[in-house]
Coordinates of C-alpha atoms and ligand atoms in Angstrom, one line a residue:
X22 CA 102.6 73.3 112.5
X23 CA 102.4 75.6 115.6
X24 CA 99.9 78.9 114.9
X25 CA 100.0 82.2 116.2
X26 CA 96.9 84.3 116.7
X27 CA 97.9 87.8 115.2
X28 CA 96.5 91.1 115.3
X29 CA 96.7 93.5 112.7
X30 CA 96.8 97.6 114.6
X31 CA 95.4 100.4 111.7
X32 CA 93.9 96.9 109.6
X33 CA 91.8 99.7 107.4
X34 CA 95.1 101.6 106.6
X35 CA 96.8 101.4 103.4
X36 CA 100.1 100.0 105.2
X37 CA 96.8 97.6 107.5
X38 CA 95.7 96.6 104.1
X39 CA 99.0 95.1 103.0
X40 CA 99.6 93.5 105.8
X41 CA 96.5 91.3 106.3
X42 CA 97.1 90.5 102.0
X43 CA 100.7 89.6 102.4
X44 CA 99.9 87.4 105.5
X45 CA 97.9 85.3 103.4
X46 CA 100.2 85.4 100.4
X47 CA 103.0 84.5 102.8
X48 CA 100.9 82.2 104.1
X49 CA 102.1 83.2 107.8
X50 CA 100.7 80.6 110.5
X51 CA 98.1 82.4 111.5
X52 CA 95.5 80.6 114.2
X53 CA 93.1 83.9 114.5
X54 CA 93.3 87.5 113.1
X55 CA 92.3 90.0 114.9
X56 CA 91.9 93.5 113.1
X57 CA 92.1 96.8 115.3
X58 CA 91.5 100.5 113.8
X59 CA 89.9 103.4 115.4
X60 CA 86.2 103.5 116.0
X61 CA 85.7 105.0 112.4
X62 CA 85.3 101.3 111.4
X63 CA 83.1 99.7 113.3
X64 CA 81.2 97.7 110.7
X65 CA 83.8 96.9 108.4
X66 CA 85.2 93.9 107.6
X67 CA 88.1 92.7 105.4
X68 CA 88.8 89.4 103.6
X69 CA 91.6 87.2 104.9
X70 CA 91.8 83.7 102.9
X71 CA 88.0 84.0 101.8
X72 CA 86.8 84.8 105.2
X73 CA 84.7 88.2 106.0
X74 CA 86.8 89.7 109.5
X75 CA 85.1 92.0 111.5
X76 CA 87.1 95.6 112.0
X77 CA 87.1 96.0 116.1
X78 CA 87.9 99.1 118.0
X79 CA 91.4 99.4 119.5
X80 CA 91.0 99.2 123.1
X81 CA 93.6 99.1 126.0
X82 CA 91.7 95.3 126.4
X83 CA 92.2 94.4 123.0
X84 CA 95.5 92.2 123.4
X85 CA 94.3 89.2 125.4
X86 CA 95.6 85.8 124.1
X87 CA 97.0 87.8 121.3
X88 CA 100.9 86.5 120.0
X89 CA 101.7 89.1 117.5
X90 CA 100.7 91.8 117.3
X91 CA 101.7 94.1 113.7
X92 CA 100.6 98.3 114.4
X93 CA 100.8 100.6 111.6
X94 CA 97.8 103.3 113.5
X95 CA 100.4 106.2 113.5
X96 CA 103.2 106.9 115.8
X97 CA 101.6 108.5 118.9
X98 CA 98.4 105.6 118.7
X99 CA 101.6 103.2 118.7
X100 CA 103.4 104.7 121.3
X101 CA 100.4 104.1 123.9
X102 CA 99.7 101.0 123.1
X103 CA 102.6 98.9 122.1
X104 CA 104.0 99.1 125.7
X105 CA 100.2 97.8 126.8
X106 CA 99.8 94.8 123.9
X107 CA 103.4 93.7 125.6
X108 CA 102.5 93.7 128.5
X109 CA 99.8 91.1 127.9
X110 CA 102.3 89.0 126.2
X111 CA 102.1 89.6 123.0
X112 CA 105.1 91.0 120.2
X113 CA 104.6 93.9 118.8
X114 CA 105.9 94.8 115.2
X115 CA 105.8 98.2 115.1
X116 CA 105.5 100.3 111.6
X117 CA 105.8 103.8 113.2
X118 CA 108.7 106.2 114.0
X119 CA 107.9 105.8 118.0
X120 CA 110.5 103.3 119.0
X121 CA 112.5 103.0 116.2
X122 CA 115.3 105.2 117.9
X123 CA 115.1 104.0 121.5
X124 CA 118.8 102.1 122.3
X125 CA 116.9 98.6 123.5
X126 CA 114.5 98.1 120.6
X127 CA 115.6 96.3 117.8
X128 CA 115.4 98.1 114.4
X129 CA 115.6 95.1 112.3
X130 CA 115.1 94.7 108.3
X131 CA 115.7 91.0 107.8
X132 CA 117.8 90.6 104.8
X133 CA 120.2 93.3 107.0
X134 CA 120.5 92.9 110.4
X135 CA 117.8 89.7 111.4
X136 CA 120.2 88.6 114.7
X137 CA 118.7 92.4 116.0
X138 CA 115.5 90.6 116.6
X139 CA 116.6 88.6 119.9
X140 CA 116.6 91.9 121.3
X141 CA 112.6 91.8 121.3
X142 CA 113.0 90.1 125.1
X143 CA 113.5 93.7 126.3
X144 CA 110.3 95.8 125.7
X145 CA 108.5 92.9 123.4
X146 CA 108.3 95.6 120.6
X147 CA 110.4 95.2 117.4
X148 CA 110.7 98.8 115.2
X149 CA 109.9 98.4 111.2
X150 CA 112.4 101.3 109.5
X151 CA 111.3 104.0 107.9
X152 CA 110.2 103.1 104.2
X153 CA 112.9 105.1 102.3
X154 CA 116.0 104.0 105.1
X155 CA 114.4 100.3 104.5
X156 CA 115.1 100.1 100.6
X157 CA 118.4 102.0 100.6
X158 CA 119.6 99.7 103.2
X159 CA 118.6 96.5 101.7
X160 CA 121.3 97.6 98.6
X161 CA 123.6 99.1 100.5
X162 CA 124.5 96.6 103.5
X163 CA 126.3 94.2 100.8
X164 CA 128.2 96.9 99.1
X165 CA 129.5 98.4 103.0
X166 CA 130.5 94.9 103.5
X167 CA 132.6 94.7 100.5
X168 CA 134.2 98.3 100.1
X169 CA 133.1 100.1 103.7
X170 CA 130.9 102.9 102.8
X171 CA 132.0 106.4 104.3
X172 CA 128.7 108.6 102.7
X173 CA 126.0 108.9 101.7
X174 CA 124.2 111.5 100.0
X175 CA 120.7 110.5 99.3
X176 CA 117.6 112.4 97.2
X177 CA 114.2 110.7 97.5
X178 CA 111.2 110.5 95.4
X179 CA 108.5 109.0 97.4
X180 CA 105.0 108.3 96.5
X181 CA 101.7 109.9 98.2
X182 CA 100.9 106.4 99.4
X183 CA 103.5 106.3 101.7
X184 CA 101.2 109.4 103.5
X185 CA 98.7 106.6 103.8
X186 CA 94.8 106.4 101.7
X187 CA 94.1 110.3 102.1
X188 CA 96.7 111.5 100.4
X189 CA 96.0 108.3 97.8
X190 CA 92.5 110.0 97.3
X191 CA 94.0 113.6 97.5
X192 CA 96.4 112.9 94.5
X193 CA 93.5 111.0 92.3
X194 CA 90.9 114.0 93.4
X195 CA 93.3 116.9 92.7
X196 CA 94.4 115.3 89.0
X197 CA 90.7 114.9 88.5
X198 CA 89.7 118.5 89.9
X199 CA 92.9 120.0 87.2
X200 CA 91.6 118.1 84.4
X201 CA 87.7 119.3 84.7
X202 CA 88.5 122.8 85.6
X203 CA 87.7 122.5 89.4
X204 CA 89.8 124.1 91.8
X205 CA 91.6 122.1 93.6
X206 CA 91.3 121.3 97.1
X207 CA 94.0 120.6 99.6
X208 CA 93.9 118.6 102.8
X209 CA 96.6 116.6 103.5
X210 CA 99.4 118.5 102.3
X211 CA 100.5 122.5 102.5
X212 CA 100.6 122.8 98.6
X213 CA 99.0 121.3 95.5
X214 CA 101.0 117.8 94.9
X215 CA 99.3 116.8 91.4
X216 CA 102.3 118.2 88.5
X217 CA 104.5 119.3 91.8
X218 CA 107.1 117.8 93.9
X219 CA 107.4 118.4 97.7
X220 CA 110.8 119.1 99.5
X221 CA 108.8 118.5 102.0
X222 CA 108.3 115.0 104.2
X223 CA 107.3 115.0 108.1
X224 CA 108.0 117.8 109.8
X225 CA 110.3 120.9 110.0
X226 CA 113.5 120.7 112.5
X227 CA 115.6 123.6 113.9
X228 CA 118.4 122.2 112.1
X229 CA 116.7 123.0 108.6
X230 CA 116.1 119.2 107.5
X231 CA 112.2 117.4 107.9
X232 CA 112.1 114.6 110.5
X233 CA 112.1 112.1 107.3
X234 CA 115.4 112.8 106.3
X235 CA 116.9 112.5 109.6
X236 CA 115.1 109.1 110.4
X237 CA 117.6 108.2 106.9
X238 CA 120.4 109.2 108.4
X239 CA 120.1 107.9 112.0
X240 CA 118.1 104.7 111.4
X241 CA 120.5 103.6 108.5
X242 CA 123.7 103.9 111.1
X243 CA 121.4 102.0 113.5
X244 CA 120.8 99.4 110.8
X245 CA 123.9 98.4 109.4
X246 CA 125.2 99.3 113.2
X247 CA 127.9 101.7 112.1
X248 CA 128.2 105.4 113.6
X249 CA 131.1 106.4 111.0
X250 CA 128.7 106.3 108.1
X251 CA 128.0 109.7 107.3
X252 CA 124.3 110.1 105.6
X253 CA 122.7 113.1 104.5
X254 CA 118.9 113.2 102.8
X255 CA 116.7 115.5 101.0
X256 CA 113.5 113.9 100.7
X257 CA 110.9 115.0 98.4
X258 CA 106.9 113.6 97.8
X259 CA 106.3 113.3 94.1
X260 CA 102.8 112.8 92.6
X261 CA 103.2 108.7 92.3
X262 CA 100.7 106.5 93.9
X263 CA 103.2 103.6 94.7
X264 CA 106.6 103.1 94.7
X265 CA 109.6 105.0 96.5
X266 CA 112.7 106.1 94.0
X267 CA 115.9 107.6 95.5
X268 CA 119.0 108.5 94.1
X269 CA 121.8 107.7 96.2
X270 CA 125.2 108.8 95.9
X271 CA 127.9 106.6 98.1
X272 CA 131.4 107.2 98.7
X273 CA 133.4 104.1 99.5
X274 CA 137.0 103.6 102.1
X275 CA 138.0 101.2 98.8
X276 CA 137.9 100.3 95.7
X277 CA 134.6 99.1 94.5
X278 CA 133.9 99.8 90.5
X279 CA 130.2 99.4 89.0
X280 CA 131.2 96.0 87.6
X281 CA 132.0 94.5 91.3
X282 CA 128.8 96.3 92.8
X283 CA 126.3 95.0 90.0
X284 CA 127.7 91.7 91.1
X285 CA 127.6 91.8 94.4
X286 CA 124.1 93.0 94.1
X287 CA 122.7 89.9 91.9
X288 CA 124.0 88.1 94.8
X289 CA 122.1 90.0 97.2
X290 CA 119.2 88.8 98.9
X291 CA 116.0 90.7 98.0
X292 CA 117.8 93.2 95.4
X293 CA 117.0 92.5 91.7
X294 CA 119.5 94.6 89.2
X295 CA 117.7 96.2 86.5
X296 CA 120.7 98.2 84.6
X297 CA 121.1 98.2 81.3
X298 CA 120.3 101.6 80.2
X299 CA 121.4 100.8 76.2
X300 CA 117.9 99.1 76.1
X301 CA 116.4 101.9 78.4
X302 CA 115.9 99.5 81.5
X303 CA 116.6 100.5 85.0
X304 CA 114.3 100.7 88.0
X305 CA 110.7 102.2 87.9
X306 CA 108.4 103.2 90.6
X307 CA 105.3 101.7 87.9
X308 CA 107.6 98.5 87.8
X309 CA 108.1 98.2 91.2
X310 CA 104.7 98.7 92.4
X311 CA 103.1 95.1 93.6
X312 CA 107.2 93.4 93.6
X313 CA 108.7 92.2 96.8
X314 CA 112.3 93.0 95.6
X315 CA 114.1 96.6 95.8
X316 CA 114.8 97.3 92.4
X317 CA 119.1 99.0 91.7
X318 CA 119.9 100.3 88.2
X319 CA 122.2 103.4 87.0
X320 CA 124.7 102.0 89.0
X321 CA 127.7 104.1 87.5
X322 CA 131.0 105.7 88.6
X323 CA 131.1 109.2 90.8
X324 CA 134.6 110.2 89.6
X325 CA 134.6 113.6 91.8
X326 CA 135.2 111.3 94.7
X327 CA 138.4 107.9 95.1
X328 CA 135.7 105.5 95.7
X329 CA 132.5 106.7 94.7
X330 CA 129.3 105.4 93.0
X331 CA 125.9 106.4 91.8
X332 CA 122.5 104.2 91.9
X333 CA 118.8 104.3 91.6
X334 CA 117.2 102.5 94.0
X335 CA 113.4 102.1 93.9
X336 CA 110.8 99.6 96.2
X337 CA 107.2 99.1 96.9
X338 CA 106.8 101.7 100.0
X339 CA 104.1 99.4 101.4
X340 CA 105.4 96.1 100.7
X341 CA 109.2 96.2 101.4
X342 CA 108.9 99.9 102.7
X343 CA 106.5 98.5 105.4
X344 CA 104.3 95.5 105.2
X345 CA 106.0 93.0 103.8
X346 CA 109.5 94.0 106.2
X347 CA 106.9 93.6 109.1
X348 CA 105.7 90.1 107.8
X349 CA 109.1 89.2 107.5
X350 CA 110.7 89.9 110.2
X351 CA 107.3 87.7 112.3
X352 CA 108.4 85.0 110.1
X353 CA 112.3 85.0 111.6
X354 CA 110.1 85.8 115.1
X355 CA 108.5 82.7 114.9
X356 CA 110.3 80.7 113.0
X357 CA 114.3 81.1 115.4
X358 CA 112.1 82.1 118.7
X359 CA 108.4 82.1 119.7
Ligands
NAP427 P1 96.4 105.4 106.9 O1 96.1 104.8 105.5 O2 96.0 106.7 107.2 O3 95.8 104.4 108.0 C1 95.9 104.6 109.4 C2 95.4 103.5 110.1 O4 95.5 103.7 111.5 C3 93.9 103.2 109.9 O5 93.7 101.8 110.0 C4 93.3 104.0 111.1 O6 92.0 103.5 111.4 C5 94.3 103.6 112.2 N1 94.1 104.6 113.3 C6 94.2 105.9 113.2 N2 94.0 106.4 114.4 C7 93.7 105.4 115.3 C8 93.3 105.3 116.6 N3 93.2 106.4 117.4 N4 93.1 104.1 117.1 C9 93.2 103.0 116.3 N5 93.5 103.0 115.0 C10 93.8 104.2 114.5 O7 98.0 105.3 107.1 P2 99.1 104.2 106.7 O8 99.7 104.6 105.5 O9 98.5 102.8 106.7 O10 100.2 104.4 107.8 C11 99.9 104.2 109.2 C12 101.1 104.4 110.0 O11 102.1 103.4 109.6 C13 101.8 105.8 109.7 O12 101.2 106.7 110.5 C14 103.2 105.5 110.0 O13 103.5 105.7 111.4 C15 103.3 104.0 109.6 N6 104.0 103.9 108.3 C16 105.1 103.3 108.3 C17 105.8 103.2 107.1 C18 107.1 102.6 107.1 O14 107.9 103.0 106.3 N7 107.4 101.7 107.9 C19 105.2 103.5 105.9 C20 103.9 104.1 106.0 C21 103.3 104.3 107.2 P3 90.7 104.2 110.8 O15 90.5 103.7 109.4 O16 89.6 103.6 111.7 O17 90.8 105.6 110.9
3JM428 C1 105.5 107.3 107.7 O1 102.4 109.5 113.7 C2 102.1 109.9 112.6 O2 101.3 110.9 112.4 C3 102.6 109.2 111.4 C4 103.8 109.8 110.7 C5 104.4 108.9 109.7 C6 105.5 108.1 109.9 C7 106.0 108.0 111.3 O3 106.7 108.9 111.8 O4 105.7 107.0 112.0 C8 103.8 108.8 108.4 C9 104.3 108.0 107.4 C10 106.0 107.3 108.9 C11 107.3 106.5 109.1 O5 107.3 105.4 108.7 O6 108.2 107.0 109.7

């Protein structure tokens, strides 16, 4: 079997983390594994199938004889030196916001839109979603291709780990600090997240909404490539350590009742329906933490509208939110064209 020397860009970040795990899990051909972070960590190392690898500094000279090349360092990191790990010839995977947008990158989630990806021959970089666009879109591709969805009104509840392993220790330092009496100390957010919720994710535009919600609505219409779609977010950070929930109301051009859309959906690759709220189940953030699947329950009529329903959707932010989509889509990379 053909093997691919990969390099993993932010390795010591919770989204880095993932990725190197669910490489081995996957067992993705890797031939070497290079790890890249900041000079921070110099001197770590991380295990990848029982092997100690060393954490080396990102450098512009770091690329040489790599194939892939998976980034997760934060957008403005990514946006210098995706266009230089191309231009030594290898693919990047991107997992930040800086190319996600640009007209000749792919923006690909696999179970979606995986033809997308032969567009990587252009710039050689391949744009992960957003974490909360990734999991709606997973549940909602298969019900737009049954009924045509019109809009979308979507709430999220998104965990602190999608802020990446400061705002991990933040939450588990501020609950601690509440608990003893301690004041508490903020860093990486504006206010207190421990008991709180945040309508607050990214930042601030002049049109009123946060640069998370409009990476929902403009990487979902790049997605499912259809401008009609009308999406409209509110995004909110809630004081969970892993696992994104949204509630997402879709209206539909026809006739789709909760019966048809819970079947569809068992259908669907990569969606698990848990909905059966007589014996209390539907999706949990707690449940979903660790899973591969996006998780859709509460699936239930919006009569105010012809053709409208209601769902919970909830996924592992750093698995299907952003590891595990990146892994993925390498393995259709290699797989239909390296
Ligand atoms: P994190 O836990 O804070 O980790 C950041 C990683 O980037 C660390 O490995 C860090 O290295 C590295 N880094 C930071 N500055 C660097 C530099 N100048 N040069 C080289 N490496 C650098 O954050 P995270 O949660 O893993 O997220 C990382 C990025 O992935 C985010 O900023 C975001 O753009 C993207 N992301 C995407 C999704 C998605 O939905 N697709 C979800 C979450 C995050 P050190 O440890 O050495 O500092
Ligand atoms: C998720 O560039 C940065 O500071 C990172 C901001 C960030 C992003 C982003 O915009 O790339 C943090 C967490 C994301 C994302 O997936 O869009």
């Amino acid at each position: 079997m053909k093997t691919y020397n990969v390099a993993v860009v932010g390795a010591t970040g919770a989204v880095g983390n993932e990725m190197v795990a669910i490489l081995e899990q996957r067992k993705f051909p890797v031939n070497k594994l290079t790890l890249l972070a900041s000079a921070r960590s110099i001197g770590k190392t991380l295990t990848f199938r029982g092997e100690e690898i060393p954490v080396d500094e990102l450098k512009e000279d770091s690329f040489k004889g790599i194939d892939i090349g998976l980034f997760s360092p934060g957008g403005a990191v990514s946006l210098k030196y995706a266009p230089i790990a191309a231009a030594a010839g290898c693919v990047v995977i991107d997992n930040t916001s800086a190319f996600r947008m640009e007209p000749d990158i792919p923006l690909v989630v696999p179970e979606v839109n995986p033809h997308a990806i032969k567009d990587y021959k252009n710039r050689g970089i391949i744009a992960n979603p957003n974490c909360s666009t990734i999991q709606m879109v997973v549940v909602l591709k298969p019900l737009h291709d049954a009924a045509k969805i019109k809009r979308v009104v979507v709430s999220t509840y998104q965990s602190v780990s999608g802020t990446g392993k400061k705002a991990i220790f933040e939450l588990e330092q501020q609950v601690l600090a509440i608990y003893n009496n301690k004041p508490v100390e903020k860093n990486v957010y504006p206010h207190q997240i421990a008991f709180n919720c945040l309508p607050h994710i990214d930042a601030f535009l002049e049109n009123g909404y946060t640069k998370e919600e409009m990476k929902m609505v403009n990487e979902t219409k790049k997605i499912m490539e259809d401008n009609t779609i009308q999406v409209t977010a509110t995004t909110v950070r809630v004081p969970v350590f892993y696992g994104h929930s949204e509630s997402v109301n879709v209206e539909f051009e026809r006739e789709i009742t909760p019966e048809m859309a819970r079947k569809i959906l068992s259908k669907a690759k990569g969606v698990k329906v848990v909905d059966d709220p007589s014996k209390n189940k539907y999706p949990l953030a707690i449940n979903a933490a660790g899973k591969d699947d996006t998780f859709v329950g509460r699936i239930r009529r919006d009569d105010t509208v012809p053709h409208g329903l209601n769902m919970w959707i909830v996924a592992d932010n750093i698995r299907k939110g952003a590891a595990l989509n990146a892994v993925q889509i390498a393995e259709l990379l290699v797989e239909k064209y390296l």
